[in-house]
Amino acid sequence: QVQLVESGGGLVQPGDSLRLSCAASGRTISIHTMGWFRQAPGKERQFVAAIGLYGWPTDYADSVKGRFTISRDNAKNTVSLQMNSLKPEDTAVYYCAVSGRGFGSRRDPDYDYWGQGTQVTVSS
């Protein structure tokens, strides 16, 4: 089992930046890919970004490419999401997820463990 705890969400204005972090504990040796997903009210959960075992490769949804950066620290078992130039449409609950499979999937079922989520609200 792997436990994931997200932090760093909050209320910001359009154009602001925010950094989300996720700490993994438990059987972390099983983790290969780490990722972030988000779910806006009334919408399905969607892929945001993923990062491979050694910090590469990375993958981003088109909607966040160039604004968000995913990174990981394997020594601390953490994954972070730096979000810049935030837009109101980025408002959602953000979930950290990890997979024991190889890198490449954007699909929910391919991720084995999920955090509880952290709210990000972008509003003026």
PDB file of N, CA and C in Angstrom, residues 48-114:
ATOM      1  N   VAL A  48      -3.430  15.814 -15.882  1.00  0.00           N
ATOM      2  CA  VAL A  48      -2.743  17.095 -15.918  1.00  0.00           C
ATOM      3  C   VAL A  48      -1.277  16.911 -16.319  1.00  0.00           C
ATOM      4  N   ALA A  49      -0.566  16.058 -15.582  1.00  0.00           N
ATOM      5  CA  ALA A  49       0.862  15.882 -15.848  1.00  0.00           C
ATOM      6  C   ALA A  49       1.345  14.585 -15.224  1.00  0.00           C
ATOM      7  N   ALA A  50       2.449  14.056 -15.759  1.00  0.00           N
ATOM      8  CA  ALA A  50       3.053  12.847 -15.214  1.00  0.00           C
ATOM      9  C   ALA A  50       4.559  12.928 -15.380  1.00  0.00           C
ATOM     10  N   ILE A  51       5.263  12.167 -14.533  1.00  0.00           N
ATOM     11  CA  ILE A  51       6.720  12.168 -14.571  1.00  0.00           C
ATOM     12  C   ILE A  51       7.222  10.754 -14.328  1.00  0.00           C
ATOM     13  N   GLY A  52       8.264  10.379 -15.063  1.00  0.00           N
ATOM     14  CA  GLY A  52       8.813   9.045 -14.959  1.00  0.00           C
ATOM     15  C   GLY A  52       9.692   8.861 -13.738  1.00  0.00           C
ATOM     16  N   LEU A  53      10.191   7.640 -13.606  1.00  0.00           N
ATOM     17  CA  LEU A  53      10.881   7.213 -12.388  1.00  0.00           C
ATOM     18  C   LEU A  53      12.076   8.087 -12.010  1.00  0.00           C
ATOM     19  N   TYR A  54      12.869   8.471 -12.981  1.00  0.00           N
ATOM     20  CA  TYR A  54      14.089   9.228 -12.677  1.00  0.00           C
ATOM     21  C   TYR A  54      13.950  10.715 -13.003  1.00  0.00           C
ATOM     22  N   GLY A  55      12.718  11.172 -13.024  1.00  0.00           N
ATOM     23  CA  GLY A  55      12.468  12.588 -13.302  1.00  0.00           C
ATOM     24  C   GLY A  55      12.258  12.882 -14.776  1.00  0.00           C
ATOM     25  N   TRP A  56      12.305  11.853 -15.556  1.00  0.00           N
ATOM     26  CA  TRP A  56      12.005  11.961 -16.996  1.00  0.00           C
ATOM     27  C   TRP A  56      11.480  10.641 -17.487  1.00  0.00           C
ATOM     28  N   PRO A  57      10.722  10.611 -18.553  1.00  0.00           N
ATOM     29  CA  PRO A  57      10.198  11.771 -19.265  1.00  0.00           C
ATOM     30  C   PRO A  57       9.082  12.441 -18.483  1.00  0.00           C
ATOM     31  N   THR A  58       8.561  13.504 -19.031  1.00  0.00           N
ATOM     32  CA  THR A  58       7.390  14.184 -18.496  1.00  0.00           C
ATOM     33  C   THR A  58       6.344  14.302 -19.586  1.00  0.00           C
ATOM     34  N   ASP A  59       5.127  14.445 -19.151  1.00  0.00           N
ATOM     35  CA  ASP A  59       4.000  14.552 -20.075  1.00  0.00           C
ATOM     36  C   ASP A  59       3.017  15.551 -19.498  1.00  0.00           C
ATOM     37  N   TYR A  60       2.452  16.401 -20.346  1.00  0.00           N
ATOM     38  CA  TYR A  60       1.531  17.420 -19.895  1.00  0.00           C
ATOM     39  C   TYR A  60       0.299  17.452 -20.785  1.00  0.00           C
ATOM     40  N   ALA A  61      -0.832  17.742 -20.175  1.00  0.00           N
ATOM     41  CA  ALA A  61      -2.028  18.018 -20.954  1.00  0.00           C
ATOM     42  C   ALA A  61      -1.799  19.304 -21.734  1.00  0.00           C
ATOM     43  N   ASP A  62      -2.378  19.382 -22.904  1.00  0.00           N
ATOM     44  CA  ASP A  62      -2.197  20.579 -23.738  1.00  0.00           C
ATOM     45  C   ASP A  62      -2.635  21.847 -23.013  1.00  0.00           C
ATOM     46  N   SER A  63      -3.652  21.730 -22.178  1.00  0.00           N
ATOM     47  CA  SER A  63      -4.207  22.901 -21.504  1.00  0.00           C
ATOM     48  C   SER A  63      -3.254  23.516 -20.479  1.00  0.00           C
ATOM     49  N   VAL A  64      -2.239  22.773 -20.045  1.00  0.00           N
ATOM     50  CA  VAL A  64      -1.327  23.300 -19.026  1.00  0.00           C
ATOM     51  C   VAL A  64       0.113  23.388 -19.527  1.00  0.00           C
ATOM     52  N   LYS A  65       0.365  22.877 -20.711  1.00  0.00           N
ATOM     53  CA  LYS A  65       1.735  22.855 -21.238  1.00  0.00           C
ATOM     54  C   LYS A  65       2.288  24.277 -21.330  1.00  0.00           C
ATOM     55  N   GLY A  66       3.499  24.460 -20.811  1.00  0.00           N
ATOM     56  CA  GLY A  66       4.124  25.777 -20.821  1.00  0.00           C
ATOM     57  C   GLY A  66       3.812  26.610 -19.594  1.00  0.00           C
ATOM     58  N   ARG A  67       2.825  26.189 -18.809  1.00  0.00           N
ATOM     59  CA  ARG A  67       2.471  26.928 -17.591  1.00  0.00           C
ATOM     60  C   ARG A  67       2.756  26.110 -16.339  1.00  0.00           C
ATOM     61  N   PHE A  68       2.589  24.800 -16.414  1.00  0.00           N
ATOM     62  CA  PHE A  68       2.793  23.918 -15.270  1.00  0.00           C
ATOM     63  C   PHE A  68       4.071  23.122 -15.458  1.00  0.00           C
ATOM     64  N   THR A  69       4.733  22.821 -14.333  1.00  0.00           N
ATOM     65  CA  THR A  69       5.935  21.997 -14.348  1.00  0.00           C
ATOM     66  C   THR A  69       5.847  20.953 -13.241  1.00  0.00           C
ATOM     67  N   ILE A  70       6.014  19.702 -13.632  1.00  0.00           N
ATOM     68  CA  ILE A  70       6.002  18.613 -12.656  1.00  0.00           C
ATOM     69  C   ILE A  70       7.441  18.214 -12.327  1.00  0.00           C
ATOM     70  N   SER A  71       7.683  17.880 -11.075  1.00  0.00           N
ATOM     71  CA  SER A  71       9.010  17.439 -10.654  1.00  0.00           C
ATOM     72  C   SER A  71       8.858  16.439  -9.518  1.00  0.00           C
ATOM     73  N   ARG A  72       9.916  15.685  -9.265  1.00  0.00           N
ATOM     74  CA  ARG A  72       9.858  14.714  -8.174  1.00  0.00           C
ATOM     75  C   ARG A  72      11.199  14.639  -7.468  1.00  0.00           C
ATOM     76  N   ASP A  73      11.128  14.238  -6.204  1.00  0.00           N
ATOM     77  CA  ASP A  73      12.330  14.035  -5.395  1.00  0.00           C
ATOM     78  C   ASP A  73      12.221  12.633  -4.818  1.00  0.00           C
ATOM     79  N   ASN A  74      12.929  11.709  -5.412  1.00  0.00           N
ATOM     80  CA  ASN A  74      12.817  10.316  -4.986  1.00  0.00           C
ATOM     81  C   ASN A  74      13.380  10.085  -3.589  1.00  0.00           C
ATOM     82  N   ALA A  75      14.327  10.892  -3.177  1.00  0.00           N
ATOM     83  CA  ALA A  75      14.886  10.746  -1.827  1.00  0.00           C
ATOM     84  C   ALA A  75      13.842  11.075  -0.773  1.00  0.00           C
ATOM     85  N   LYS A  76      12.946  11.980  -1.106  1.00  0.00           N
ATOM     86  CA  LYS A  76      11.895  12.389  -0.169  1.00  0.00           C
ATOM     87  C   LYS A  76      10.542  11.785  -0.514  1.00  0.00           C
ATOM     88  N   ASN A  77      10.484  11.035  -1.619  1.00  0.00           N
ATOM     89  CA  ASN A  77       9.221  10.437  -2.075  1.00  0.00           C
ATOM     90  C   ASN A  77       8.134  11.490  -2.254  1.00  0.00           C
ATOM     91  N   THR A  78       8.492  12.547  -2.942  1.00  0.00           N
ATOM     92  CA  THR A  78       7.536  13.614  -3.194  1.00  0.00           C
ATOM     93  C   THR A  78       7.440  13.930  -4.679  1.00  0.00           C
ATOM     94  N   VAL A  79       6.301  14.436  -5.066  1.00  0.00           N
ATOM     95  CA  VAL A  79       6.095  14.956  -6.413  1.00  0.00           C
ATOM     96  C   VAL A  79       5.436  16.322  -6.256  1.00  0.00           C
ATOM     97  N   SER A  80       5.852  17.263  -7.088  1.00  0.00           N
ATOM     98  CA  SER A  80       5.341  18.621  -7.003  1.00  0.00           C
ATOM     99  C   SER A  80       4.798  19.072  -8.351  1.00  0.00           C
ATOM    100  N   LEU A  81       3.925  20.057  -8.287  1.00  0.00           N
ATOM    101  CA  LEU A  81       3.374  20.655  -9.502  1.00  0.00           C
ATOM    102  C   LEU A  81       3.434  22.166  -9.336  1.00  0.00           C
ATOM    103  N   GLN A  82       4.344  22.788 -10.070  1.00  0.00           N
ATOM    104  CA  GLN A  82       4.450  24.244 -10.072  1.00  0.00           C
ATOM    105  C   GLN A  82       3.488  24.777 -11.124  1.00  0.00           C
ATOM    106  N   MET A  83       2.553  25.595 -10.692  1.00  0.00           N
ATOM    107  CA  MET A  83       1.519  26.111 -11.589  1.00  0.00           C
ATOM    108  C   MET A  83       1.686  27.617 -11.707  1.00  0.00           C
ATOM    109  N   ASN A  84       1.993  28.080 -12.890  1.00  0.00           N
ATOM    110  CA  ASN A  84       2.154  29.507 -13.167  1.00  0.00           C
ATOM    111  C   ASN A  84       1.055  30.003 -14.088  1.00  0.00           C
ATOM    112  N   SER A  85       0.897  31.310 -14.127  1.00  0.00           N
ATOM    113  CA  SER A  85      -0.100  31.931 -15.019  1.00  0.00           C
ATOM    114  C   SER A  85      -1.455  31.248 -14.897  1.00  0.00           C
ATOM    115  N   LEU A  86      -1.903  31.093 -13.679  1.00  0.00           N
ATOM    116  CA  LEU A  86      -3.147  30.371 -13.441  1.00  0.00           C
ATOM    117  C   LEU A  86      -4.339  31.094 -14.037  1.00  0.00           C
ATOM    118  N   LYS A  87      -5.301  30.304 -14.515  1.00  0.00           N
ATOM    119  CA  LYS A  87      -6.507  30.811 -15.144  1.00  0.00           C
ATOM    120  C   LYS A  87      -7.721  30.315 -14.365  1.00  0.00           C
ATOM    121  N   PRO A  88      -8.842  30.993 -14.471  1.00  0.00           N
ATOM    122  CA  PRO A  88     -10.050  30.511 -13.790  1.00  0.00           C
ATOM    123  C   PRO A  88     -10.405  29.075 -14.172  1.00  0.00           C
ATOM    124  N   GLU A  89     -10.124  28.685 -15.402  1.00  0.00           N
ATOM    125  CA  GLU A  89     -10.429  27.320 -15.838  1.00  0.00           C
ATOM    126  C   GLU A  89      -9.523  26.263 -15.225  1.00  0.00           C
ATOM    127  N   ASP A  90      -8.507  26.704 -14.478  1.00  0.00           N
ATOM    128  CA  ASP A  90      -7.669  25.751 -13.731  1.00  0.00           C
ATOM    129  C   ASP A  90      -8.296  25.380 -12.392  1.00  0.00           C
ATOM    130  N   THR A  91      -9.394  26.037 -12.043  1.00  0.00           N
ATOM    131  CA  THR A  91     -10.070  25.729 -10.790  1.00  0.00           C
ATOM    132  C   THR A  91     -10.554  24.294 -10.773  1.00  0.00           C
ATOM    133  N   ALA A  92     -10.140  23.559  -9.742  1.00  0.00           N
ATOM    134  CA  ALA A  92     -10.488  22.143  -9.647  1.00  0.00           C
ATOM    135  C   ALA A  92      -9.914  21.573  -8.359  1.00  0.00           C
ATOM    136  N   VAL A  93     -10.321  20.369  -8.054  1.00  0.00           N
ATOM    137  CA  VAL A  93      -9.633  19.590  -7.023  1.00  0.00           C
ATOM    138  C   VAL A  93      -8.510  18.844  -7.724  1.00  0.00           C
ATOM    139  N   TYR A  94      -7.309  18.994  -7.211  1.00  0.00           N
ATOM    140  CA  TYR A  94      -6.124  18.369  -7.807  1.00  0.00           C
ATOM    141  C   TYR A  94      -5.740  17.133  -7.007  1.00  0.00           C
ATOM    142  N   TYR A  95      -5.539  16.044  -7.729  1.00  0.00           N
ATOM    143  CA  TYR A  95      -5.206  14.766  -7.121  1.00  0.00           C
ATOM    144  C   TYR A  95      -3.814  14.305  -7.542  1.00  0.00           C
ATOM    145  N   CYS A  96      -3.075  13.829  -6.587  1.00  0.00           N
ATOM    146  CA  CYS A  96      -1.814  13.161  -6.850  1.00  0.00           C
ATOM    147  C   CYS A  96      -2.103  11.669  -7.040  1.00  0.00           C
ATOM    148  N   ALA A  97      -1.400  11.038  -7.952  1.00  0.00           N
ATOM    149  CA  ALA A  97      -1.595   9.614  -8.191  1.00  0.00           C
ATOM    150  C   ALA A  97      -0.259   8.971  -8.563  1.00  0.00           C
ATOM    151  N   VAL A  98      -0.115   7.700  -8.226  1.00  0.00           N
ATOM    152  CA  VAL A  98       1.119   6.993  -8.567  1.00  0.00           C
ATOM    153  C   VAL A  98       0.793   5.649  -9.195  1.00  0.00           C
ATOM    154  N   SER A  99       1.732   5.198 -10.000  1.00  0.00           N
ATOM    155  CA  SER A  99       1.561   3.938 -10.715  1.00  0.00           C
ATOM    156  C   SER A  99       2.831   3.111 -10.626  1.00  0.00           C
ATOM    157  N   GLY A 100       2.653   1.812 -10.552  1.00  0.00           N
ATOM    158  CA  GLY A 100       3.793   0.907 -10.572  1.00  0.00           C
ATOM    159  C   GLY A 100       4.157   0.489 -11.977  1.00  0.00           C
ATOM    160  N   ARG A 101       3.421   0.971 -12.947  1.00  0.00           N
ATOM    161  CA  ARG A 101       3.659   0.609 -14.337  1.00  0.00           C
ATOM    162  C   ARG A 101       4.641   1.565 -14.975  1.00  0.00           C
ATOM    163  N   GLY A 102       5.089   1.228 -16.147  1.00  0.00           N
ATOM    164  CA  GLY A 102       5.966   2.113 -16.885  1.00  0.00           C
ATOM    165  C   GLY A 102       5.272   3.391 -17.289  1.00  0.00           C
ATOM    166  N   PHE A 103       6.075   4.357 -17.669  1.00  0.00           N
ATOM    167  CA  PHE A 103       5.565   5.680 -18.004  1.00  0.00           C
ATOM    168  C   PHE A 103       4.732   5.645 -19.281  1.00  0.00           C
ATOM    169  N   GLY A 104       3.718   6.512 -19.309  1.00  0.00           N
ATOM    170  CA  GLY A 104       3.030   6.693 -20.575  1.00  0.00           C
ATOM    171  C   GLY A 104       1.530   6.842 -20.523  1.00  0.00           C
ATOM    172  N   SER A 105       0.911   6.403 -19.426  1.00  0.00           N
ATOM    173  CA  SER A 105      -0.543   6.423 -19.411  1.00  0.00           C
ATOM    174  C   SER A 105      -1.091   7.719 -18.839  1.00  0.00           C
ATOM    175  N   ARG A 106      -2.205   8.141 -19.427  1.00  0.00           N
ATOM    176  CA  ARG A 106      -2.964   9.267 -18.918  1.00  0.00           C
ATOM    177  C   ARG A 106      -4.307   8.807 -18.347  1.00  0.00           C
ATOM    178  N   ARG A 107      -4.484   7.507 -18.246  1.00  0.00           N
ATOM    179  CA  ARG A 107      -5.770   6.947 -17.859  1.00  0.00           C
ATOM    180  C   ARG A 107      -5.844   6.691 -16.362  1.00  0.00           C
ATOM    181  N   ASP A 108      -6.957   7.062 -15.759  1.00  0.00           N
ATOM    182  CA  ASP A 108      -7.172   6.834 -14.332  1.00  0.00           C
ATOM    183  C   ASP A 108      -6.900   5.387 -13.902  1.00  0.00           C
ATOM    184  N   PRO A 109      -7.448   4.403 -14.601  1.00  0.00           N
ATOM    185  CA  PRO A 109      -7.300   3.012 -14.134  1.00  0.00           C
ATOM    186  C   PRO A 109      -5.852   2.522 -14.084  1.00  0.00           C
ATOM    187  N   ASP A 110      -4.963   3.210 -14.760  1.00  0.00           N
ATOM    188  CA  ASP A 110      -3.564   2.771 -14.776  1.00  0.00           C
ATOM    189  C   ASP A 110      -2.772   3.304 -13.597  1.00  0.00           C
ATOM    190  N   TYR A 111      -3.412   4.094 -12.766  1.00  0.00           N
ATOM    191  CA  TYR A 111      -2.780   4.606 -11.558  1.00  0.00           C
ATOM    192  C   TYR A 111      -3.324   3.850 -10.358  1.00  0.00           C
ATOM    193  N   ASP A 112      -2.421   3.391  -9.510  1.00  0.00           N
ATOM    194  CA  ASP A 112      -2.787   2.453  -8.458  1.00  0.00           C
ATOM    195  C   ASP A 112      -3.248   3.106  -7.161  1.00  0.00           C
ATOM    196  N   TYR A 113      -2.669   4.241  -6.831  1.00  0.00           N
ATOM    197  CA  TYR A 113      -2.977   4.894  -5.561  1.00  0.00           C
ATOM    198  C   TYR A 113      -3.237   6.376  -5.798  1.00  0.00           C
ATOM    199  N   TRP A 114      -4.158   6.907  -4.984  1.00  0.00           N
ATOM    200  CA  TRP A 114      -4.595   8.291  -5.148  1.00  0.00           C
ATOM    201  C   TRP A 114      -4.604   9.004  -3.804  1.00  0.00           C
TER     202      TRP A 114
END
